[in-house]
Structure formats: C-alpha cells, structure tokens
Amino acid sequence: MDIKKIIKTLKGKNLYRQLKTIERAERVYVYIDGKRYINFSSNDYLSLAFDAELNAKHQNCLKKWPAGSGAARLVTGNFSIHEELEKKLAEIKKTEAALLFSCGYMANLGILSSLLGEKDAIFSDELNHASLIDGCRLSKAKVFIYKHRDTNHLKELLKKNRDKFETIAIVTDSVFSMDGDIAPLDELLKLAKDYNAYLIIDDAHATGVIGNSSLDFFNLKPTKRTIIMGTLGKALGTFGAFVASTKEMKEFFTNRARTFIFTTAIPPHIACMTLENLKEIQPRMVRLRKNIYLFSKLTGIKSQTAIFPLIIGDSGEALKISEKLLKKGFIIPAIRPPTVPEGTARLRITIAAGHSEEELRKLAETIKSLI
Ligand SMILES: *Cc1c(COP(=O)(O)O)cnc(C)c1O
C-alpha cells in the first residue's frame, strides 16, 4: 500500500481529513486557538456533555466510583452501578432488559456477529451507519441492501429470498445519521412479523431526540423480535452504548457477543454520570423540540430530528462554505465521501437544546447570505 500516494490523492480530491483541537468546551461553545465558536455539529443534542452545573454533580460519581473497572464484566468488572444503569435504560426503552457495551460501534458488531451466521441473511438499508455495515460483514451472513427507506423494495427481496435462509434480520438506523430522516419502523416491524425476522434498530440519533425510543415516536411497543441499540455518547452526554431487548436476548448476548465478552467494562463512574444525566433529559427534550421546529421554519430545511443536512454536492465547495462559516464563528465541518455517498457532500447542521433563539436566527441568516 502506497501510503504517501493515498494521502496525496485524498488532498487532490478535497477528501483529506484533519483533526481540530478543542481547548475547552462549555454548553454549545467550543474554543479553538483561543477563539470561541458556536458548535452546530455536535451530537450532544441535549447539551448535557459540557454543562458546568452537571459537571459538579458528576464529581460525586468520581468520589464514589473508580475511573477504571479493572476487567471485563464477566470476570470481575461488573459493578452494581452497571446493573442499575441497565435497569434504567431498559425502563426508558420499555424492554425487559438492557446490556451495556463499550460503545455503539462495538454493540453493533456484537449484535450482528453473534445473532447471524453463514446460514442466515441480513436485510440492510443502503444508508445504514458504518458500524452496522461492518457488523454485517463480520457476521458472514448473506447481506441484501434495500433502497433507502423503501419498504416495497425490501418486501420484494424478502419474498424472493426468505426461504433460502434460517435466521434473518432487518437492520436500520431509526434516525439516519447524515440525513436526519426517520425509518418507517411501523412498516418494517410488520414485515419483520410477516417474514419471521428480527428487527434491529439503531437508535443512536433517536434516543432523547424523537422520544426516549424511536418506537415511541410510532406509538409502537418493543416485541420479542425487536432489538434496539442505543448510545450514551450522543444525546445522553457521556460514553458507551447498550442493547435493549428481551431477558433471553440479554442472556444470549452476554454469552455470545464477542465485543461484550472480550473487552473491559465501561468505567463505573461513567455509568454513575449517565444515571445523573438521565434525570435531566425531560425538560431538555422539550427545549430541543422547540429549537428543531424554529430552525426548520427559519431555514425551510424540513427535519423532525436534530439533524439538518445542507447538501452542497461538491466536496471542495462544501469545504469552502464550511470555512466561511468558521470565520463567522460557527463550527460546521463539511461531511464528505466516504461518510456520505459520492456527489452529496454536505454541511451537517445539528441543533441542540442549549442553542438560544438568537443563535439559531443568526445561523439561519448567515447560511442564507452564503448560499
Ligand atoms: C455514532 C453512531 C454509532 C456508534 O456509536 P459510538 O458509541 O459513537 O461508537 C452507531 N450507529 C450510529 C447510527 C451512530 O451515529
């Protein structure tokens, strides 16, 4: 592999990526090179991660719980605070049980690779998150990609192929991470029933945004065939992830998901801090809904979630607009291929509960003047 050449090619195509160094963060602000920017690209939708008051409460967690768990959960890394958090997360998702994972990426790899194997098939939305795609690959199951949110296409694929496989699963983001649109979970659940499939739902951008669970948004209840993956690092403001499903499924993943078994348990103090944050989410969810509604009205970009994609197309052009916004004090990095499909480079604007009305108006005006 010619690494020098790869890097040069990326630069030539405006696809080279670089880290930005944040010196300090507070509420919806980040500080870079001593300058303050309004953050419009964080997944901290409820503005919990950089809240000074909450941070003070978190100090109590640090006093009580260690920074490291010392071992995997199944060895000697399982603390009572992990179980307390799992109980709370199951309650939120209205499932029998929940199981913590180190992060969402690991959870998706673990779910897919343990549940599905060579004799099985996965039906996956074409815009699913990279961790779901990698989970599909790791499982060795046959993968069928259906067109984005297209249940007719999915049905066609199921009809033609269901009988050739043993276990099958339909896999989808509930809120799509780069477009902010919502999967038709009501129809997907019906198809899962009709074709005896599991429905694996990735709630990374749904938890705390369109309800506690994406199923709530559709007035649906979890069933024995639904497996919900939720993350703690986005709206819940800490770090980690979980799978919410039946008790039996929890037992299965505890024994079979390699990304659960062979890794160190999440730090106990993080579990404690997550429980603290969960006490704060309800009023912030209301504020976030108000902000989403207002920003939608101001910009004409329709979104029911915190994600507002501003599709530019060309990667170089998207980079230029992102730099202009940066000069005006807004941090909104350009999202380019391979994160999004070729020719759909964009600014992925995300709205948070902590943005003020004035900040939302200022951004909407600035965008209008630039595009
Ligand atoms: C962020 C994200 C993940 C990964 O979660 P982490 O906890 O950050 O590893 C999985 N799925 C989707 C849709 C995501 O956006």
Coordinates of C-alpha atoms and ligand atoms in Angstrom, one line a residue:
M1 CA 0.0 0.0 0.0
D2 CA 1.5 3.3 -1.1
I3 CA 0.5 5.5 1.9
K4 CA 2.2 8.7 0.6
K5 CA 0.2 8.4 -2.7
I6 CA -3.1 7.7 -0.9
I7 CA -2.7 10.9 1.2
K8 CA -1.7 12.9 -1.8
T9 CA -4.7 11.7 -3.8
L10 CA -7.1 12.5 -0.9
K11 CA -5.7 16.0 -0.8
G12 CA -6.2 16.4 -4.5
K13 CA -9.8 15.3 -4.3
N14 CA -10.6 17.6 -1.3
L15 CA -11.2 14.4 0.8
Y16 CA -8.2 14.8 3.2
R17 CA -9.3 14.9 6.8
Q18 CA -7.6 16.7 9.7
L19 CA -8.3 16.9 13.4
K20 CA -9.3 20.1 15.1
T21 CA -8.0 20.7 18.6
I22 CA -10.6 21.9 21.1
E23 CA -9.1 23.6 24.1
R24 CA -12.2 24.0 26.1
A25 CA -16.0 23.4 25.7
E26 CA -18.9 24.8 27.5
R27 CA -22.6 24.3 26.8
V28 CA -22.8 24.8 23.0
Y29 CA -19.4 26.6 22.7
V30 CA -16.0 25.3 21.8
Y31 CA -12.7 27.1 22.0
I32 CA -10.1 26.7 19.2
D33 CA -6.9 28.8 19.2
G34 CA -8.4 30.9 21.9
K35 CA -11.4 31.8 19.8
R36 CA -15.0 30.9 20.7
Y37 CA -17.2 29.1 18.2
I38 CA -20.9 28.1 18.4
N39 CA -21.0 24.4 17.9
F40 CA -23.6 23.3 15.3
S41 CA -22.2 19.9 14.6
S42 CA -22.2 18.1 17.9
N43 CA -24.3 15.0 18.7
D44 CA -24.7 16.4 22.2
Y45 CA -28.3 17.1 21.4
L46 CA -29.5 17.8 24.9
S47 CA -26.4 19.9 25.7
L48 CA -25.5 17.7 28.7
A49 CA -21.9 16.9 27.9
F50 CA -20.4 20.4 28.6
D51 CA -22.7 21.6 31.3
A52 CA -20.8 23.2 34.2
E53 CA -23.6 22.6 36.8
L54 CA -23.9 18.9 35.9
N55 CA -20.2 18.6 35.9
A56 CA -20.3 19.5 39.6
K57 CA -22.8 16.6 40.2
H58 CA -20.5 14.3 38.3
Q59 CA -17.8 15.0 40.9
N60 CA -19.8 12.9 43.4
C61 CA -19.7 10.0 41.0
L62 CA -15.9 10.3 40.8
K63 CA -15.7 10.3 44.6
K64 CA -17.8 7.1 44.8
W65 CA -16.8 5.1 41.8
P66 CA -13.4 4.2 40.2
A67 CA -12.2 5.5 36.8
G68 CA -11.4 2.0 35.7
S69 CA -13.4 -1.2 36.0
G70 CA -10.3 -3.4 36.0
A71 CA -11.8 -6.3 34.0
A72 CA -14.5 -7.4 31.6
R73 CA -18.0 -7.6 33.0
L74 CA -17.9 -11.5 33.1
V75 CA -14.7 -11.5 35.0
T76 CA -14.6 -9.0 37.9
G77 CA -15.6 -5.8 36.1
N78 CA -19.4 -6.0 36.8
F79 CA -20.3 -3.3 39.4
S80 CA -23.8 -2.7 40.9
I81 CA -23.9 0.7 39.2
H82 CA -23.7 -1.0 35.7
E83 CA -26.7 -3.0 36.6
E84 CA -28.5 0.0 38.0
L85 CA -27.9 1.8 34.7
E86 CA -29.1 -1.2 32.7
K87 CA -32.3 -1.3 34.6
K88 CA -32.9 2.4 33.9
L89 CA -32.1 2.0 30.2
A90 CA -34.5 -0.9 29.8
E91 CA -37.2 1.2 31.5
I92 CA -36.6 4.0 29.1
K93 CA -36.8 1.7 26.1
K94 CA -39.7 -0.2 27.6
T95 CA -37.9 -3.5 27.2
E96 CA -37.4 -6.4 29.6
A97 CA -33.7 -5.9 29.8
A98 CA -30.7 -3.9 28.6
L99 CA -27.0 -4.8 28.3
L100 CA -24.2 -2.2 28.3
F101 CA -21.4 -2.2 25.6
S102 CA -18.3 -0.1 25.4
C103 CA -19.6 2.0 22.6
G104 CA -22.2 1.9 19.8
Y105 CA -19.7 0.6 17.2
M106 CA -18.9 -2.4 19.4
A107 CA -22.5 -3.0 20.2
N108 CA -23.5 -3.2 16.5
L109 CA -20.6 -5.5 15.8
G110 CA -21.5 -7.7 18.7
I111 CA -25.2 -7.9 18.0
L112 CA -24.9 -8.8 14.3
S113 CA -22.0 -11.2 14.5
S114 CA -23.5 -13.2 17.4
L115 CA -27.0 -13.4 16.1
L116 CA -26.4 -14.1 12.5
G117 CA -24.1 -16.6 10.7
E118 CA -23.3 -18.3 7.4
K119 CA -26.8 -19.9 7.0
D120 CA -28.5 -16.6 7.7
A121 CA -29.3 -13.3 5.9
I122 CA -29.4 -9.6 6.8
F123 CA -31.6 -7.0 5.0
S124 CA -29.9 -3.7 5.4
D125 CA -30.9 -0.1 4.5
E126 CA -28.4 1.4 2.0
L127 CA -27.7 4.4 4.2
N128 CA -27.1 2.5 7.4
H129 CA -24.2 3.6 9.7
A130 CA -20.7 2.2 9.1
S131 CA -20.8 0.2 12.3
L132 CA -23.9 -1.7 11.0
I133 CA -22.2 -2.3 7.7
D134 CA -19.1 -3.7 9.4
G135 CA -21.3 -5.8 11.7
C136 CA -23.0 -7.3 8.6
R137 CA -19.6 -8.2 7.1
L138 CA -18.3 -9.7 10.4
S139 CA -21.4 -11.9 10.7
K140 CA -20.7 -13.8 7.5
A141 CA -24.4 -13.8 6.7
K142 CA -25.6 -13.0 3.2
V143 CA -26.4 -9.3 3.0
F144 CA -29.2 -7.8 0.9
I145 CA -29.1 -4.0 0.6
Y146 CA -32.5 -2.3 0.1
K147 CA -33.1 1.2 -1.2
H148 CA -33.2 3.9 1.4
R149 CA -36.4 3.6 3.4
D150 CA -38.0 1.7 0.5
T151 CA -40.3 -1.0 2.1
N152 CA -41.5 -2.2 -1.3
H153 CA -38.0 -3.0 -2.4
L154 CA -37.4 -4.7 1.0
K155 CA -40.6 -6.7 0.6
E156 CA -39.5 -7.9 -2.8
L157 CA -36.1 -9.0 -1.5
L158 CA -37.8 -10.8 1.4
K159 CA -40.3 -12.5 -0.7
K160 CA -37.6 -13.8 -3.1
N161 CA -35.0 -14.8 -0.6
R162 CA -36.5 -15.5 2.9
D163 CA -36.9 -19.3 2.5
K164 CA -33.3 -19.8 1.5
F165 CA -32.0 -18.8 5.0
E166 CA -32.5 -19.8 8.6
T167 CA -32.4 -16.7 10.8
I168 CA -32.9 -13.4 9.2
A169 CA -32.8 -9.8 10.4
I170 CA -33.9 -6.4 9.0
V171 CA -31.4 -3.8 10.1
T172 CA -31.9 0.0 10.1
D173 CA -30.8 3.3 11.7
S174 CA -34.0 4.8 13.2
V175 CA -32.8 8.3 12.6
F176 CA -30.3 8.3 9.8
S177 CA -27.1 9.9 11.0
M178 CA -26.3 12.0 7.9
D179 CA -29.8 12.9 6.6
G180 CA -31.8 13.1 9.8
D181 CA -34.8 11.3 8.3
I182 CA -36.7 8.6 10.1
A183 CA -37.0 4.9 9.1
P184 CA -40.6 3.6 8.6
L185 CA -40.5 1.4 11.7
D186 CA -44.2 0.6 11.6
E187 CA -43.9 -1.0 8.2
L188 CA -40.6 -2.6 9.0
L189 CA -42.0 -4.2 12.1
K190 CA -44.9 -5.5 10.1
L191 CA -42.5 -7.0 7.5
A192 CA -40.4 -8.5 10.3
K193 CA -43.5 -10.2 11.6
D194 CA -44.7 -11.4 8.2
Y195 CA -41.3 -12.9 7.3
N196 CA -40.3 -14.1 10.8
A197 CA -37.3 -11.7 11.0
Y198 CA -35.6 -9.8 13.8
L199 CA -35.8 -6.1 13.5
I200 CA -32.5 -4.4 14.7
I201 CA -33.0 -0.7 15.3
D202 CA -30.0 1.7 15.8
D203 CA -31.3 4.5 18.0
A204 CA -28.0 6.4 18.2
H205 CA -29.6 9.7 17.0
A206 CA -33.2 8.9 18.2
T207 CA -32.7 8.4 21.9
G208 CA -33.6 11.7 23.7
V209 CA -34.5 13.4 20.4
I210 CA -37.7 11.9 18.9
G211 CA -38.6 10.4 22.3
N212 CA -36.9 8.0 24.7
S213 CA -37.1 5.4 22.0
S214 CA -37.8 5.6 18.3
L215 CA -40.6 3.1 18.8
D216 CA -42.4 5.7 21.0
F217 CA -42.4 8.0 18.0
F218 CA -44.5 5.4 16.1
N219 CA -46.6 4.5 19.2
L220 CA -45.2 1.0 18.9
K221 CA -44.1 -1.3 21.7
P222 CA -41.0 -3.5 21.6
T223 CA -41.7 -7.1 20.8
K224 CA -39.7 -10.3 21.1
R225 CA -38.3 -9.7 17.6
T226 CA -37.1 -6.1 18.2
I227 CA -33.5 -5.4 19.3
I228 CA -32.7 -1.7 20.0
M229 CA -29.2 -0.4 20.1
G230 CA -28.8 2.9 21.9
T231 CA -25.7 5.0 22.6
L232 CA -24.8 7.0 25.7
G233 CA -22.3 9.3 23.8
K234 CA -24.8 11.4 21.9
A235 CA -27.9 12.9 23.5
L236 CA -27.2 11.3 26.8
G237 CA -23.9 13.2 27.1
T238 CA -21.4 10.5 28.3
F239 CA -19.9 7.5 26.7
G240 CA -20.9 3.9 25.9
A241 CA -23.8 2.1 24.5
F242 CA -26.4 -0.6 25.2
V243 CA -28.7 -3.2 23.7
A244 CA -32.3 -3.2 24.8
S245 CA -34.4 -6.3 24.2
T246 CA -35.8 -9.4 26.0
K247 CA -34.2 -11.0 29.0
E248 CA -33.5 -14.0 26.9
M249 CA -31.7 -11.9 24.3
K250 CA -29.6 -10.3 27.0
E251 CA -28.6 -13.7 28.2
F252 CA -27.7 -14.6 24.7
F253 CA -25.5 -11.5 24.0
T254 CA -23.9 -11.9 27.5
N255 CA -22.7 -15.4 26.4
R256 CA -22.1 -14.9 22.7
A257 CA -21.4 -11.3 21.7
R258 CA -17.6 -11.2 21.5
T259 CA -17.4 -7.4 21.7
F260 CA -19.2 -7.7 25.1
I261 CA -17.2 -10.7 26.4
F262 CA -13.6 -9.8 25.4
T263 CA -13.4 -6.2 26.5
T264 CA -13.1 -4.1 29.6
A265 CA -16.4 -3.0 31.3
I266 CA -17.2 0.7 30.9
P267 CA -15.8 2.7 33.8
P268 CA -18.2 2.6 36.8
H269 CA -18.1 6.4 37.2
I270 CA -19.3 6.8 33.7
A271 CA -22.3 4.6 34.5
C272 CA -23.0 6.8 37.5
M273 CA -22.7 10.0 35.5
T274 CA -25.1 8.7 32.9
L275 CA -27.7 8.0 35.6
E276 CA -27.2 11.6 36.7
N277 CA -27.7 12.9 33.1
L278 CA -30.8 10.7 32.7
K279 CA -32.5 12.7 35.5
E280 CA -32.1 15.9 33.4
I281 CA -33.4 14.8 30.0
Q282 CA -37.2 15.5 30.0
P283 CA -37.2 19.4 30.1
R284 CA -34.2 19.5 27.7
M285 CA -36.1 17.3 25.2
V286 CA -38.9 19.8 25.2
R287 CA -36.4 22.7 24.5
L288 CA -34.8 20.7 21.7
R289 CA -38.2 20.1 20.0
K290 CA -38.8 23.9 20.1
N291 CA -35.4 24.6 18.6
I292 CA -35.9 22.0 15.9
Y293 CA -39.3 23.5 15.0
L294 CA -37.9 27.0 14.9
F295 CA -34.8 26.2 12.8
S296 CA -36.9 24.3 10.4
K297 CA -39.2 27.3 10.0
L298 CA -36.2 29.7 9.6
T299 CA -34.3 27.8 7.0
G300 CA -37.0 25.9 5.2
I301 CA -35.0 22.7 5.7
K302 CA -37.5 20.1 6.8
S303 CA -36.4 17.9 9.6
Q304 CA -38.2 16.2 12.5
T305 CA -34.9 15.4 14.2
A306 CA -31.9 17.4 15.4
I307 CA -30.0 16.7 12.1
F308 CA -30.4 19.3 9.2
P309 CA -28.4 18.3 6.1
L310 CA -27.5 21.1 3.8
I311 CA -26.5 19.2 0.7
I312 CA -23.8 21.0 -1.4
G313 CA -22.7 18.3 -3.7
D314 CA -19.1 19.1 -4.5
S315 CA -16.6 18.3 -1.7
G316 CA -14.4 21.4 -2.4
E317 CA -17.4 23.7 -2.4
A318 CA -18.7 22.2 0.9
L319 CA -15.2 22.8 2.4
K320 CA -15.2 26.4 1.3
I321 CA -18.7 27.1 2.8
S322 CA -17.6 25.4 6.0
E323 CA -14.5 27.6 6.2
K324 CA -16.6 30.8 5.6
L325 CA -19.0 29.7 8.4
L326 CA -16.0 29.1 10.7
K327 CA -14.8 32.7 10.1
K328 CA -18.3 33.9 11.2
G329 CA -18.0 31.9 14.4
F330 CA -20.0 28.7 13.5
I331 CA -18.4 25.3 13.6
I332 CA -20.0 23.0 11.0
P333 CA -17.5 20.7 9.3
A334 CA -18.1 19.5 5.7
I335 CA -19.2 15.9 5.6
R336 CA -17.7 14.2 2.5
P337 CA -17.4 10.8 0.9
P338 CA -17.0 8.1 2.1
T339 CA -19.1 9.2 5.1
V340 CA -21.8 10.2 2.6
P341 CA -22.4 8.9 -1.0
E342 CA -20.3 10.4 -3.9
G343 CA -21.6 13.8 -5.0
T344 CA -23.6 14.5 -1.8
A345 CA -21.0 16.4 0.3
R346 CA -22.8 18.5 2.8
L347 CA -22.9 20.6 5.9
R348 CA -24.5 18.5 8.5
I349 CA -26.0 21.0 10.9
T350 CA -27.2 19.7 14.3
I351 CA -29.4 21.6 16.6
A352 CA -29.1 21.2 20.4
A353 CA -31.3 22.1 23.4
G354 CA -28.8 24.6 24.6
H355 CA -28.8 26.8 21.4
S356 CA -30.6 30.2 22.1
E357 CA -33.2 31.5 19.7
E358 CA -30.8 34.3 18.8
E359 CA -28.1 31.8 17.8
L360 CA -30.5 29.8 15.6
R361 CA -31.6 33.0 13.9
K362 CA -28.0 34.2 13.4
L363 CA -27.0 30.9 11.7
A364 CA -30.1 30.8 9.5
E365 CA -29.3 34.3 8.3
T366 CA -25.6 33.6 7.7
I367 CA -26.5 30.5 5.7
K368 CA -28.9 32.4 3.5
S369 CA -26.2 35.0 2.8
L370 CA -23.6 32.4 1.8
I371 CA -25.7 30.1 -0.4
Ligands
LIG1 C1 -22.4 7.2 16.4 C2 -23.1 6.1 15.9 C3 -22.8 4.8 16.3 C4 -21.6 4.5 17.1 O1 -21.8 4.8 18.4 P1 -20.5 5.1 19.3 O2 -21.0 5.0 20.7 O3 -20.1 6.5 19.0 O4 -19.5 4.1 19.0 C5 -23.6 3.7 15.8 N1 -24.6 4.0 15.0 C6 -25.0 5.2 14.6 C7 -26.1 5.4 13.7 C8 -24.2 6.3 15.0 O5 -24.5 7.5 14.6

